[in-house]
Amino acid sequence: GGKLVSGGKDAQVKVWVINERNVELIRTYAHSESVTKVMSLNKNNFVSCSLDGNVMFWDISKSTYTKKIEEIWKWYDWK
């Protein structure tokens, strides 16, 4: 089956496997605030960003992130 990655106000990033008969949650990752964007990079890797200011790179085969860019909002002049 295919995979779907979702994120939401609960600060969770969830990975689902979808096939013709059911949908199964296979992994959950966490930010500390609402997840605002999730983007697939390839079959097993994706990136998420959150109101916590962090951009996280994930590998579905692992239980944690592979790279974290912290407080990205500090990189920009919002004035």
mmCIF file with all atom_site columns, C-alpha atoms in Angstrom:
data_model
loop_
_atom_site.group_PDB
_atom_site.id
_atom_site.type_symbol
_atom_site.label_atom_id
_atom_site.label_alt_id
_atom_site.label_comp_id
_atom_site.label_asym_id
_atom_site.label_entity_id
_atom_site.label_seq_id
_atom_site.pdbx_PDB_ins_code
_atom_site.Cartn_x
_atom_site.Cartn_y
_atom_site.Cartn_z
_atom_site.occupancy
_atom_site.B_iso_or_equiv
_atom_site.pdbx_formal_charge
_atom_site.auth_seq_id
_atom_site.auth_comp_id
_atom_site.auth_asym_id
_atom_site.auth_atom_id
_atom_site.pdbx_PDB_model_num
ATOM 1  C CA . GLY A 1 1  ? 0.000  0.000  0.000  1.00 0.00 ? 1  GLY A CA 1
ATOM 2  C CA . GLY A 1 2  ? 0.857  3.655  -0.187 1.00 0.00 ? 2  GLY A CA 1
ATOM 3  C CA . LYS A 1 3  ? 1.973  5.913  2.627  1.00 0.00 ? 3  LYS A CA 1
ATOM 4  C CA . LEU A 1 4  ? 0.399  9.142  3.813  1.00 0.00 ? 4  LEU A CA 1
ATOM 5  C CA . VAL A 1 5  ? 2.020  11.631 6.199  1.00 0.00 ? 5  VAL A CA 1
ATOM 6  C CA . SER A 1 6  ? -0.170 14.061 8.132  1.00 0.00 ? 6  SER A CA 1
ATOM 7  C CA . GLY A 1 7  ? 0.402  16.822 10.665 1.00 0.00 ? 7  GLY A CA 1
ATOM 8  C CA . GLY A 1 8  ? -1.882 18.985 12.736 1.00 0.00 ? 8  GLY A CA 1
ATOM 9  C CA . LYS A 1 9  ? -2.696 21.140 15.727 1.00 0.00 ? 9  LYS A CA 1
ATOM 10 C CA . ASP A 1 10 ? -1.913 18.276 18.114 1.00 0.00 ? 10 ASP A CA 1
ATOM 11 C CA . ALA A 1 11 ? 1.824  18.763 17.235 1.00 0.00 ? 11 ALA A CA 1
ATOM 12 C CA . GLN A 1 12 ? 1.950  15.200 15.918 1.00 0.00 ? 12 GLN A CA 1
ATOM 13 C CA . VAL A 1 13 ? 3.316  14.010 12.587 1.00 0.00 ? 13 VAL A CA 1
ATOM 14 C CA . LYS A 1 14 ? 1.704  10.695 11.705 1.00 0.00 ? 14 LYS A CA 1
ATOM 15 C CA . VAL A 1 15 ? 2.648  8.139  9.061  1.00 0.00 ? 15 VAL A CA 1
ATOM 16 C CA . TRP A 1 16 ? -0.158 5.969  7.709  1.00 0.00 ? 16 TRP A CA 1
ATOM 17 C CA . VAL A 1 17 ? -0.137 2.966  5.393  1.00 0.00 ? 17 VAL A CA 1
ATOM 18 C CA . ILE A 1 18 ? -3.139 2.900  3.085  1.00 0.00 ? 18 ILE A CA 1
ATOM 19 C CA . ASN A 1 19 ? -4.315 -0.102 1.123  1.00 0.00 ? 19 ASN A CA 1
ATOM 20 C CA . GLU A 1 20 ? -7.605 -1.145 -0.446 1.00 0.00 ? 20 GLU A CA 1
ATOM 21 C CA . ARG A 1 21 ? -9.068 -2.501 2.788  1.00 0.00 ? 21 ARG A CA 1
ATOM 22 C CA . ASN A 1 22 ? -7.805 -0.314 5.617  1.00 0.00 ? 22 ASN A CA 1
ATOM 23 C CA . VAL A 1 23 ? -5.691 2.557  6.895  1.00 0.00 ? 23 VAL A CA 1
ATOM 24 C CA . GLU A 1 24 ? -3.088 1.792  9.556  1.00 0.00 ? 24 GLU A CA 1
ATOM 25 C CA . LEU A 1 25 ? -1.107 4.247  11.684 1.00 0.00 ? 25 LEU A CA 1
ATOM 26 C CA . ILE A 1 26 ? 2.493  2.991  11.679 1.00 0.00 ? 26 ILE A CA 1
ATOM 27 C CA . ARG A 1 27 ? 4.488  5.833  13.272 1.00 0.00 ? 27 ARG A CA 1
ATOM 28 C CA . THR A 1 28 ? 4.007  9.020  15.243 1.00 0.00 ? 28 THR A CA 1
ATOM 29 C CA . TYR A 1 29 ? 6.576  11.791 15.626 1.00 0.00 ? 29 TYR A CA 1
ATOM 30 C CA . ALA A 1 30 ? 6.266  14.992 17.639 1.00 0.00 ? 30 ALA A CA 1
ATOM 31 C CA . HIS A 1 31 ? 6.952  18.692 17.443 1.00 0.00 ? 31 HIS A CA 1
ATOM 32 C CA . SER A 1 32 ? 6.240  20.858 20.486 1.00 0.00 ? 32 SER A CA 1
ATOM 33 C CA . GLU A 1 33 ? 3.597  23.020 18.738 1.00 0.00 ? 33 GLU A CA 1
ATOM 34 C CA . SER A 1 34 ? 1.164  22.712 15.823 1.00 0.00 ? 34 SER A CA 1
ATOM 35 C CA . VAL A 1 35 ? 2.546  21.196 12.624 1.00 0.00 ? 35 VAL A CA 1
ATOM 36 C CA . THR A 1 36 ? 1.988  23.599 9.728  1.00 0.00 ? 36 THR A CA 1
ATOM 37 C CA . LYS A 1 37 ? 3.549  21.811 6.743  1.00 0.00 ? 37 LYS A CA 1
ATOM 38 C CA . VAL A 1 38 ? 4.574  18.292 5.754  1.00 0.00 ? 38 VAL A CA 1
ATOM 39 C CA . MET A 1 39 ? 6.314  17.432 2.487  1.00 0.00 ? 39 MET A CA 1
ATOM 40 C CA . SER A 1 40 ? 7.478  14.119 1.078  1.00 0.00 ? 40 SER A CA 1
ATOM 41 C CA . LEU A 1 41 ? 11.078 14.042 -0.140 1.00 0.00 ? 41 LEU A CA 1
ATOM 42 C CA . ASN A 1 42 ? 11.037 10.467 -1.454 1.00 0.00 ? 42 ASN A CA 1
ATOM 43 C CA . LYS A 1 43 ? 9.595  7.041  -0.596 1.00 0.00 ? 43 LYS A CA 1
ATOM 44 C CA . ASN A 1 44 ? 10.973 6.956  2.973  1.00 0.00 ? 44 ASN A CA 1
ATOM 45 C CA . ASN A 1 45 ? 11.876 10.543 3.856  1.00 0.00 ? 45 ASN A CA 1
ATOM 46 C CA . PHE A 1 46 ? 9.845  13.648 4.564  1.00 0.00 ? 46 PHE A CA 1
ATOM 47 C CA . VAL A 1 47 ? 10.186 17.056 6.174  1.00 0.00 ? 47 VAL A CA 1
ATOM 48 C CA . SER A 1 48 ? 7.854  18.868 8.558  1.00 0.00 ? 48 SER A CA 1
ATOM 49 C CA . CYS A 1 49 ? 7.716  22.345 10.035 1.00 0.00 ? 49 CYS A CA 1
ATOM 50 C CA . SER A 1 50 ? 5.887  23.649 13.027 1.00 0.00 ? 50 SER A CA 1
ATOM 51 C CA . LEU A 1 51 ? 4.918  26.757 14.947 1.00 0.00 ? 51 LEU A CA 1
ATOM 52 C CA . ASP A 1 52 ? 7.725  25.767 17.344 1.00 0.00 ? 52 ASP A CA 1
ATOM 53 C CA . GLY A 1 53 ? 10.050 27.214 14.673 1.00 0.00 ? 53 GLY A CA 1
ATOM 54 C CA . ASN A 1 54 ? 11.720 23.902 13.885 1.00 0.00 ? 54 ASN A CA 1
ATOM 55 C CA . VAL A 1 55 ? 12.100 22.119 10.563 1.00 0.00 ? 55 VAL A CA 1
ATOM 56 C CA . MET A 1 56 ? 12.504 18.372 11.033 1.00 0.00 ? 56 MET A CA 1
ATOM 57 C CA . PHE A 1 57 ? 13.734 15.803 8.532  1.00 0.00 ? 57 PHE A CA 1
ATOM 58 C CA . TRP A 1 58 ? 12.419 12.277 9.102  1.00 0.00 ? 58 TRP A CA 1
ATOM 59 C CA . ASP A 1 59 ? 13.190 8.776  7.867  1.00 0.00 ? 59 ASP A CA 1
ATOM 60 C CA . ILE A 1 60 ? 10.180 6.457  8.190  1.00 0.00 ? 60 ILE A CA 1
ATOM 61 C CA . SER A 1 61 ? 12.471 3.535  9.046  1.00 0.00 ? 61 SER A CA 1
ATOM 62 C CA . LYS A 1 62 ? 13.716 5.357  12.192 1.00 0.00 ? 62 LYS A CA 1
ATOM 63 C CA . SER A 1 63 ? 12.027 6.351  15.422 1.00 0.00 ? 63 SER A CA 1
ATOM 64 C CA . THR A 1 64 ? 13.433 9.874  15.454 1.00 0.00 ? 64 THR A CA 1
ATOM 65 C CA . TYR A 1 65 ? 14.374 12.720 13.148 1.00 0.00 ? 65 TYR A CA 1
ATOM 66 C CA . THR A 1 66 ? 17.529 12.594 11.038 1.00 0.00 ? 66 THR A CA 1
ATOM 67 C CA . LYS A 1 67 ? 18.116 16.349 10.984 1.00 0.00 ? 67 LYS A CA 1
ATOM 68 C CA . LYS A 1 68 ? 16.673 19.346 12.822 1.00 0.00 ? 68 LYS A CA 1
ATOM 69 C CA . ILE A 1 69 ? 16.907 23.015 11.914 1.00 0.00 ? 69 ILE A CA 1
ATOM 70 C CA . GLU A 1 70 ? 15.986 24.916 15.070 1.00 0.00 ? 70 GLU A CA 1
ATOM 71 C CA . GLU A 1 71 ? 14.143 28.207 15.369 1.00 0.00 ? 71 GLU A CA 1
ATOM 72 C CA . ILE A 1 72 ? 14.225 28.949 11.662 1.00 0.00 ? 72 ILE A CA 1
ATOM 73 C CA . TRP A 1 73 ? 12.138 32.085 12.227 1.00 0.00 ? 73 TRP A CA 1
ATOM 74 C CA . LYS A 1 74 ? 15.224 33.752 13.742 1.00 0.00 ? 74 LYS A CA 1
ATOM 75 C CA . TRP A 1 75 ? 16.930 33.572 10.332 1.00 0.00 ? 75 TRP A CA 1
ATOM 76 C CA . TYR A 1 76 ? 14.570 36.133 8.808  1.00 0.00 ? 76 TYR A CA 1
ATOM 77 C CA . ASP A 1 77 ? 13.960 39.798 9.437  1.00 0.00 ? 77 ASP A CA 1
ATOM 78 C CA . TRP A 1 78 ? 10.182 39.993 9.921  1.00 0.00 ? 78 TRP A CA 1
ATOM 79 C CA . LYS A 1 79 ? 10.088 43.810 10.008 1.00 0.00 ? 79 LYS A CA 1
#
